[in-house]
């Protein structure tokens, strides 16, 4: 096993490359959905941070795009620790039309849950958009487990952000299905949702049209 000389943190309190596990641990401990990995070289670690966990053999093999059946949505969340703003992004596809999903907030009650607030608000936004389009069912593709498990009761909703999300899904009056995908593995829909969420909270600049 290669020695870990550096630690890449691409999703944490302060993303970056760290020279020790103790330094990296401070950035990821208690951070929901933290993304980090130890590497042998600085170059590997820097690449992971730059590409949000993708782009290196140590980040895992890319996965194939899951089989999609309309109507469906990809959603993701992010958090900007510098501004304490969370963001969400994604899109919904119905009848061959792609509808964008994107938004952000600095609501302190929700932002206290960091990127998890973005994850749940993204799913809520997808559900509300589906209702506006007159849909009665929707499949949501997600990478954070709470998106499904709070909605189904597998996880107990203990905080405001999870309680609000659970109640919204339960009372939405739609048939919602959930499909988990691994983050940062090259799945186009998930990568796009991740980018849009990061744009929404100011971590990434918006791409030019």
XYZ file of N, CA and C in Angstrom:
627
model
N 0.840 -1.201 0.000
C 0.000 0.000 0.000
C 0.869 1.243 0.000
N 0.578 2.147 -0.928
C 1.376 3.365 -1.034
C 1.211 4.237 0.205
N 2.306 4.863 0.614
C 2.256 5.744 1.759
C 1.454 6.993 1.418
N 0.646 7.433 2.376
C -0.157 8.635 2.175
C 0.604 9.836 2.722
N 1.124 10.637 1.818
C 1.907 11.808 2.205
C 1.094 13.093 2.208
N -0.036 13.070 1.472
C -0.884 14.255 1.365
C -2.342 13.835 1.475
N -3.179 14.792 1.841
C -4.605 14.513 1.976
C -5.404 15.568 1.216
N -6.182 15.099 0.239
C -7.029 15.982 -0.554
C -8.392 16.099 0.110
N -8.834 17.315 0.316
C -10.186 17.568 0.835
C -10.911 18.399 -0.212
N -11.835 17.773 -0.948
C -12.575 18.524 -1.967
C -13.973 18.909 -1.487
N -14.424 18.309 -0.413
C -15.699 18.706 0.183
C -15.515 18.706 1.693
N -15.380 19.895 2.274
C -15.131 20.027 3.707
C -15.244 21.480 4.114
N -14.863 21.772 5.357
C -14.969 23.143 5.844
C -14.093 24.086 5.012
N -12.891 23.625 4.661
C -12.003 24.408 3.815
C -11.278 23.451 2.871
N -11.782 23.286 1.636
C -11.149 22.370 0.680
C -9.702 22.759 0.404
N -8.868 21.760 0.158
C -7.474 22.017 -0.148
C -6.635 20.773 0.029
N -5.320 20.929 -0.077
C -4.369 19.828 0.108
C -3.686 20.004 1.462
N -3.663 18.942 2.249
C -3.085 18.992 3.596
C -1.977 17.952 3.728
N -0.975 18.300 4.533
C 0.199 17.443 4.662
C 0.066 16.389 5.747
N -0.947 16.472 6.567
C -1.135 15.473 7.621
C -2.610 15.153 7.785
N -2.877 13.947 8.302
C -4.258 13.556 8.524
C -4.911 14.434 9.597
N -4.155 14.837 10.592
C -4.717 15.683 11.648
C -5.253 16.992 11.081
N -4.498 17.590 10.127
C -4.947 18.832 9.501
C -6.204 18.599 8.663
N -6.181 17.508 7.903
C -7.328 17.196 7.052
C -8.559 16.848 7.884
N -8.335 16.142 8.974
C -9.448 15.711 9.824
C -10.226 16.901 10.364
N -9.512 18.000 10.664
C -10.179 19.205 11.163
C -11.181 19.747 10.142
N -10.913 19.504 8.857
C -11.768 20.038 7.795
C -12.960 19.135 7.476
N -12.863 17.847 7.801
C -13.920 16.913 7.399
C -14.704 16.344 8.572
N -14.139 16.418 9.770
C -14.829 15.842 10.927
C -16.129 16.599 11.203
N -17.231 15.877 11.198
C -18.524 16.486 11.461
C -19.126 17.217 10.280
N -18.460 17.154 9.123
C -18.964 17.834 7.918
C -19.777 16.835 7.093
N -21.098 17.019 6.979
C -21.927 16.054 6.246
C -21.497 15.932 4.796
N -21.359 14.685 4.319
C -20.996 14.456 2.927
C -19.588 14.849 2.573
N -18.681 14.827 3.565
C -17.293 15.219 3.317
C -16.659 14.332 2.246
N -15.799 14.947 1.417
C -15.070 14.199 0.395
C -13.578 14.390 0.583
N -12.847 13.310 0.790
C -11.411 13.424 1.039
C -10.723 12.095 0.729
N -9.414 12.162 0.504
C -8.658 10.939 0.228
C -7.168 11.202 0.429
N -6.456 10.204 0.953
C -5.020 10.296 1.097
C -4.325 9.878 -0.194
N -3.225 10.548 -0.522
C -2.487 10.237 -1.748
C -0.992 10.186 -1.470
N -0.265 9.594 -2.405
C 1.183 9.492 -2.256
C 1.885 10.773 -2.684
N 1.296 11.480 -3.655
C 1.948 12.678 -4.185
C 1.058 13.908 -4.070
N 1.702 15.067 -4.065
C 0.959 16.330 -4.031
C 0.127 16.489 -5.304
N 0.677 16.060 -6.442
C -0.011 16.223 -7.717
C -1.347 15.475 -7.727
N -1.350 14.259 -7.181
C -2.599 13.496 -7.108
C -3.630 14.223 -6.254
N -3.171 14.720 -5.102
C -4.077 15.412 -4.184
C -4.637 16.675 -4.811
N -3.781 17.444 -5.473
C -4.219 18.688 -6.096
C -5.236 18.416 -7.201
N -5.042 17.319 -7.942
C -5.964 16.962 -9.012
C -7.332 16.598 -8.457
N -7.338 15.888 -7.340
C -8.603 15.521 -6.701
C -9.368 16.761 -6.261
N -8.655 17.707 -5.667
C -9.309 18.935 -5.202
C -9.839 19.727 -6.388
N -9.009 19.853 -7.419
C -9.401 20.619 -8.605
C -10.637 20.036 -9.267
N -10.712 18.700 -9.325
C -11.798 18.027 -10.038
C -12.884 17.509 -9.109
N -12.894 18.037 -7.865
C -13.944 17.664 -6.910
C -14.043 16.159 -6.681
N -12.879 15.508 -6.581
C -12.851 14.089 -6.262
C -12.686 13.178 -7.454
N -12.823 13.713 -8.653
C -12.675 12.904 -9.861
C -11.355 13.252 -10.544
N -10.951 12.428 -11.498
C -9.776 12.760 -12.298
C -8.507 12.085 -11.848
N -8.582 11.152 -10.911
C -7.400 10.419 -10.469
C -7.781 8.971 -10.246
N -6.858 8.070 -10.503
C -7.135 6.651 -10.289
C -7.503 6.379 -8.842
N -7.001 7.164 -7.904
C -7.305 6.938 -6.496
C -8.722 7.343 -6.158
N -9.398 8.027 -7.058
C -10.759 8.471 -6.773
C -11.805 7.440 -7.136
N -11.379 6.312 -7.690
C -12.332 5.268 -8.027
C -12.673 5.298 -9.507
N -13.121 4.172 -10.021
C -13.426 4.064 -11.434
C -14.747 4.753 -11.754
N -14.814 5.283 -12.951
C -16.044 5.938 -13.389
C -17.154 4.907 -13.528
N -18.372 5.339 -13.253
C -19.528 4.478 -13.398
C -20.301 4.873 -14.646
N -21.043 3.916 -15.176
C -21.858 4.192 -16.351
C -23.100 4.976 -15.936
N -23.623 5.755 -16.862
C -24.866 6.475 -16.634
C -25.968 5.452 -16.346
N -26.718 5.625 -15.267
C -27.798 4.670 -14.974
C -28.871 4.715 -16.051
N -29.634 3.645 -16.163
C -30.722 3.620 -17.138
C -31.810 4.589 -16.678
N -32.159 5.528 -17.526
C -33.065 6.598 -17.143
C -34.439 6.405 -17.770
N -35.469 6.688 -16.987
C -36.838 6.597 -17.469
C -37.578 7.867 -17.059
N -38.087 8.603 -18.019
C -38.771 9.865 -17.731
C -40.102 9.637 -17.024
N -40.487 10.601 -16.191
C -39.758 11.812 -15.813
C -38.742 11.519 -14.703
N -37.596 12.185 -14.774
C -36.568 11.990 -13.764
C -35.840 13.303 -13.515
N -35.145 13.343 -12.376
C -34.358 14.529 -12.023
C -33.055 14.101 -11.380
N -32.006 14.856 -11.642
C -30.744 14.750 -10.909
C -30.638 15.989 -10.029
N -30.301 15.805 -8.754
C -30.127 16.950 -7.866
C -28.876 16.758 -7.016
N -28.310 17.873 -6.556
C -27.132 17.820 -5.693
C -27.085 19.106 -4.878
N -26.276 19.097 -3.815
C -26.143 20.268 -2.965
C -24.695 20.590 -2.687
N -24.430 21.837 -2.286
C -23.081 22.270 -1.964
C -23.159 23.364 -0.907
N -22.005 23.723 -0.364
C -21.956 24.740 0.688
C -20.668 25.540 0.569
N -20.809 26.844 0.631
C -19.663 27.744 0.577
C -19.351 28.202 1.998
N -18.304 27.647 2.584
C -17.974 27.958 3.973
C -17.524 29.404 4.150
N -17.025 30.018 3.090
C -16.549 31.402 3.184
C -17.705 32.392 3.339
N -18.835 32.075 2.712
C -19.982 32.985 2.755
C -21.147 32.430 3.555
N -21.033 31.151 3.963
C -22.095 30.469 4.697
C -23.395 30.433 3.885
N -23.220 30.214 2.601
C -24.349 30.078 1.679
C -24.374 28.644 1.164
N -25.553 28.024 1.159
C -25.663 26.688 0.564
C -26.360 26.822 -0.786
N -26.056 25.888 -1.668
C -26.640 25.925 -2.995
C -27.140 24.563 -3.421
N -28.025 24.556 -4.369
C -28.489 23.302 -4.948
C -28.596 23.464 -6.457
N -28.495 22.342 -7.139
C -28.557 22.389 -8.588
C -28.975 21.061 -9.162
N -29.350 21.080 -10.423
C -29.740 19.861 -11.112
C -30.655 20.163 -12.277
N -31.430 19.184 -12.669
C -32.356 19.358 -13.781
C -33.408 18.263 -13.740
N -34.525 18.533 -14.383
C -35.623 17.565 -14.490
C -35.916 17.362 -15.973
N -36.086 16.117 -16.369
C -36.383 15.790 -17.766
C -37.758 15.141 -17.845
N -38.616 15.729 -18.673
C -39.963 15.194 -18.896
C -40.370 15.462 -20.330
N -40.896 14.445 -20.991
C -41.305 14.564 -22.402
C -40.175 15.091 -23.271
N -38.957 14.679 -22.955
C -37.803 15.058 -23.755
C -37.305 16.470 -23.539
N -37.911 17.195 -22.601
C -37.502 18.568 -22.319
C -36.735 18.615 -21.000
N -35.607 19.307 -21.002
C -34.751 19.426 -19.831
C -35.006 20.751 -19.134
N -35.423 20.685 -17.874
C -35.737 21.877 -17.096
C -34.671 22.072 -16.011
N -33.981 23.209 -15.982
C -32.923 23.427 -14.988
C -33.465 23.640 -13.585
N -32.652 23.253 -12.605
C -32.962 23.458 -11.190
C -31.731 24.093 -10.555
N -31.895 25.237 -9.916
C -30.748 25.891 -9.282
C -31.229 26.947 -8.293
N -30.548 27.041 -7.162
C -30.899 28.056 -6.180
C -29.924 28.059 -5.023
N -30.040 29.058 -4.148
C -29.145 29.172 -2.999
C -29.846 29.935 -1.887
N -29.279 29.865 -0.694
C -29.839 30.583 0.445
C -28.787 30.700 1.538
N -28.917 31.757 2.339
C -28.063 31.899 3.518
C -28.902 31.838 4.793
N -30.098 31.255 4.679
C -30.958 31.066 5.852
C -30.148 30.365 6.944
N -29.865 31.036 8.061
C -28.968 30.455 9.067
C -29.479 29.153 9.681
N -30.794 29.017 9.779
C -31.352 27.802 10.369
C -31.068 26.588 9.501
N -31.113 26.781 8.183
C -30.833 25.693 7.259
C -29.340 25.577 6.977
N -28.665 26.708 6.811
C -27.238 26.703 6.483
C -26.390 26.057 7.569
N -26.928 25.940 8.774
C -26.210 25.264 9.855
C -25.931 23.804 9.501
N -26.683 23.270 8.557
C -26.474 21.880 8.111
C -25.625 21.798 6.854
N -24.986 22.939 6.465
C -24.039 22.975 5.361
C -24.626 22.431 4.057
N -23.873 21.555 3.382
C -24.310 21.071 2.078
C -25.554 20.196 2.142
N -25.850 19.632 3.312
C -27.057 18.813 3.454
C -28.298 19.661 3.161
N -28.252 20.944 3.541
C -29.374 21.834 3.229
C -29.564 21.933 1.726
N -28.451 21.998 0.994
C -28.536 22.041 -0.458
C -29.081 20.746 -1.037
N -28.643 19.626 -0.482
C -29.125 18.323 -0.960
C -30.642 18.221 -0.826
N -31.165 18.586 0.348
C -32.605 18.455 0.585
C -33.398 19.510 -0.182
N -32.885 20.733 -0.227
C -33.597 21.788 -0.970
C -33.611 21.491 -2.464
N -32.568 20.843 -2.967
C -32.544 20.460 -4.373
C -33.632 19.450 -4.695
N -33.802 18.469 -3.808
C -34.852 17.474 -4.016
C -36.234 18.113 -3.915
N -36.400 19.021 -2.947
C -37.681 19.729 -2.812
C -37.979 20.549 -4.067
N -36.956 21.231 -4.589
C -37.139 22.032 -5.794
C -37.553 21.161 -6.980
N -36.982 19.969 -7.070
C -37.335 19.047 -8.153
C -38.796 18.611 -8.024
N -39.220 18.334 -6.804
C -40.607 17.913 -6.572
C -41.577 19.039 -6.922
N -41.252 20.253 -6.498
C -42.122 21.393 -6.779
C -42.196 21.679 -8.280
N -41.071 21.550 -8.970
C -41.062 21.743 -10.415
C -41.924 20.680 -11.096
N -41.805 19.444 -10.625
C -42.613 18.352 -11.185
C -44.103 18.643 -11.015
N -44.477 19.155 -9.871
C -45.879 19.497 -9.623
C -46.333 20.615 -10.561
N -45.460 21.618 -10.752
C -45.792 22.720 -11.656
C -45.994 22.227 -13.092
N -45.290 21.160 -13.452
C -45.398 20.596 -14.799
C -46.571 19.623 -14.927
N -47.280 19.433 -13.813
C -48.440 18.552 -13.835
C -48.115 17.079 -13.730
N -46.915 16.761 -13.253
C -46.504 15.359 -13.127
C -47.065 14.755 -11.839
N -47.293 13.468 -11.871
C -47.780 12.761 -10.680
C -46.734 11.804 -10.117
N -45.636 11.640 -10.841
C -44.559 10.765 -10.381
C -43.220 11.335 -10.823
N -42.182 10.937 -10.093
C -40.841 11.443 -10.408
C -39.801 10.517 -9.799
N -38.723 10.265 -10.552
C -37.570 9.540 -10.030
C -36.444 10.536 -9.794
N -35.926 10.570 -8.568
C -34.845 11.486 -8.219
C -33.548 10.704 -8.072
N -32.537 11.107 -8.833
C -31.204 10.526 -8.738
C -30.373 11.417 -7.829
N -29.782 10.828 -6.803
C -29.118 11.592 -5.748
C -27.833 10.890 -5.327
N -26.931 11.619 -4.638
C -25.709 10.974 -4.138
C -25.582 11.018 -2.614
N -26.422 11.813 -1.939
C -26.381 11.861 -0.473
C -27.517 11.008 0.085
N -27.176 10.015 0.920
C -28.137 9.002 1.340
C -29.366 9.555 2.045
N -29.212 10.674 2.735
C -30.339 11.235 3.462
C -31.499 11.624 2.568
N -31.231 11.903 1.289
C -32.299 12.287 0.361
C -33.373 11.204 0.309
N -32.950 9.960 0.306
C -33.918 8.870 0.336
C -34.307 8.491 1.766
N -33.307 8.345 2.635
C -33.564 7.713 3.925
C -34.371 8.564 4.893
N -34.288 9.892 4.783
C -35.181 10.722 5.596
C -36.596 10.650 5.045
N -36.718 10.593 3.721
C -38.046 10.547 3.100
C -38.776 9.249 3.408
N -38.023 8.142 3.497
C -38.638 6.835 3.723
C -38.709 6.453 5.196
N -38.077 7.255 6.057
C -38.097 6.947 7.477
C -36.981 6.022 7.926
N -36.071 5.669 6.994
C -34.937 4.815 7.378
C -34.001 5.556 8.329
N -33.903 6.855 8.164
C -33.155 7.703 9.096
C -34.135 8.574 9.862
N -33.897 8.740 11.148
C -34.728 9.628 11.950
C -34.368 11.081 11.650
N -35.368 11.878 11.384
C -35.147 13.295 11.101
C -35.039 14.055 12.418
N -33.820 14.426 12.791
C -33.587 15.035 14.095
C -33.410 16.554 14.025
N -33.040 17.070 12.858
C -32.778 18.503 12.727
C -33.838 19.168 11.861
N -33.891 20.491 11.955
C -34.873 21.257 11.196
C -34.805 20.938 9.709
N -33.584 20.870 9.166
C -33.444 20.667 7.730
C -33.988 19.309 7.295
N -33.750 18.266 8.082
C -34.237 16.941 7.713
C -35.732 16.796 7.995
N -36.224 17.421 9.057
C -37.655 17.364 9.368
C -38.468 18.081 8.289
N -37.977 19.255 7.898
C -38.651 20.029 6.849
C -38.696 19.234 5.555
N -37.595 18.591 5.223
C -37.521 17.804 3.991
C -38.464 16.609 4.056
N -38.387 15.844 5.142
C -39.251 14.660 5.288
C -40.724 15.042 5.155
N -41.136 16.088 5.857
C -42.537 16.504 5.835
C -42.975 16.928 4.436
N -42.076 17.573 3.714
C -42.412 18.019 2.359
C -42.638 16.830 1.436
N -41.751 15.850 1.508
C -41.883 14.684 0.631
C -43.147 13.898 0.975
N -43.378 13.685 2.258
C -44.529 12.893 2.694
C -45.848 13.528 2.270
N -45.887 14.865 2.264
C -47.148 15.559 1.980
C -47.271 16.061 0.543
N -46.314 15.714 -0.323
C -46.298 16.300 -1.665
C -47.378 15.741 -2.581
N -47.923 14.572 -2.255
C -48.979 13.995 -3.071
C -48.499 13.388 -4.368
N -47.208 13.111 -4.473
C -46.648 12.519 -5.685
C -46.024 11.162 -5.378
N -45.876 10.359 -6.409
C -45.182 9.070 -6.293
C -43.703 9.324 -6.587
N -42.894 9.378 -5.518
C -41.467 9.689 -5.667
C -40.633 8.421 -5.506
N -39.757 8.161 -6.473
C -38.790 7.067 -6.385
C -37.402 7.667 -6.249
N -36.518 6.947 -5.573
C -35.162 7.439 -5.345
C -34.145 6.428 -5.864
N -33.138 6.923 -6.583
C -32.062 6.070 -7.095
C -30.733 6.685 -6.693
N -29.928 5.931 -5.960
C -28.631 6.428 -5.496
C -27.572 6.250 -6.580
N -26.762 7.297 -6.764
C -25.604 7.225 -7.651
C -24.386 7.687 -6.860
N -23.220 7.158 -7.191
C -22.004 7.559 -6.500
C -21.516 8.901 -7.014
N -21.148 9.766 -6.093
C -20.669 11.093 -6.466
C -19.269 11.018 -7.073
N -18.965 11.937 -7.969
C -17.623 12.114 -8.529
C -17.101 10.852 -9.211
N -17.998 10.145 -9.907
C -17.577 8.948 -10.638
C -17.851 9.087 -12.130
N -18.077 10.299 -12.593
C -18.226 10.537 -14.019
C -19.620 10.363 -14.572
N -20.626 10.169 -13.719
C -22.002 10.073 -14.199
C -22.433 11.469 -14.649
N -22.739 11.657 -15.933
C -22.986 13.004 -16.451
C -24.049 13.792 -15.690
N -25.182 13.168 -15.393
C -26.237 13.872 -14.691
C -25.822 14.346 -13.318
N -25.101 13.506 -12.597
C -24.632 13.869 -11.262
C -23.561 14.944 -11.332
N -22.678 14.849 -12.312
C -21.627 15.855 -12.456
C -22.225 17.223 -12.791
N -23.254 17.226 -13.630
C -23.900 18.498 -13.975
C -24.606 19.095 -12.761
N -25.314 18.254 -12.002
C -26.000 18.738 -10.810
C -25.007 19.282 -9.790
N -23.879 18.604 -9.641
C -22.831 19.049 -8.716
C -22.284 20.416 -9.143
N -22.034 20.572 -10.442
C -21.514 21.846 -10.944
C -22.507 22.977 -10.706
N -23.775 22.728 -10.984
C -24.800 23.752 -10.808
C -24.965 24.146 -9.339
N -24.837 23.167 -8.452
C -24.935 23.458 -7.016
C -23.768 24.319 -6.555
N -22.578 24.017 -7.063
C -21.391 24.796 -6.701
C -21.460 26.205 -7.288
N -22.004 26.329 -8.491
C -22.217 27.652 -9.063
C -23.176 28.462 -8.197
N -24.244 27.813 -7.759
C -25.298 28.501 -7.024
C -24.798 29.118 -5.720
N -23.853 28.445 -5.068
C -23.361 28.976 -3.786
C -22.037 29.724 -3.935
N -21.566 29.901 -5.182
C -20.400 30.735 -5.421
C -19.054 30.051 -5.347
N -19.040 28.713 -5.263
C -17.759 28.001 -5.250
C -17.157 27.978 -6.651
N -18.001 27.850 -7.657
C -17.563 27.887 -9.056
C -18.196 29.086 -9.745
N -17.481 29.648 -10.712
C -18.058 30.695 -11.547
C -19.041 30.056 -12.515
N -20.106 30.759 -12.839
C -21.078 30.247 -13.793
C -20.448 30.133 -15.168
N -20.755 29.010 -15.829
C -20.224 28.808 -17.170
C -20.893 29.779 -18.136
N -20.124 30.279 -19.093
C -20.672 31.172 -20.094
C -21.548 30.397 -21.056
N -22.642 31.043 -21.444
C -23.552 30.400 -22.382
C -22.901 30.277 -23.752
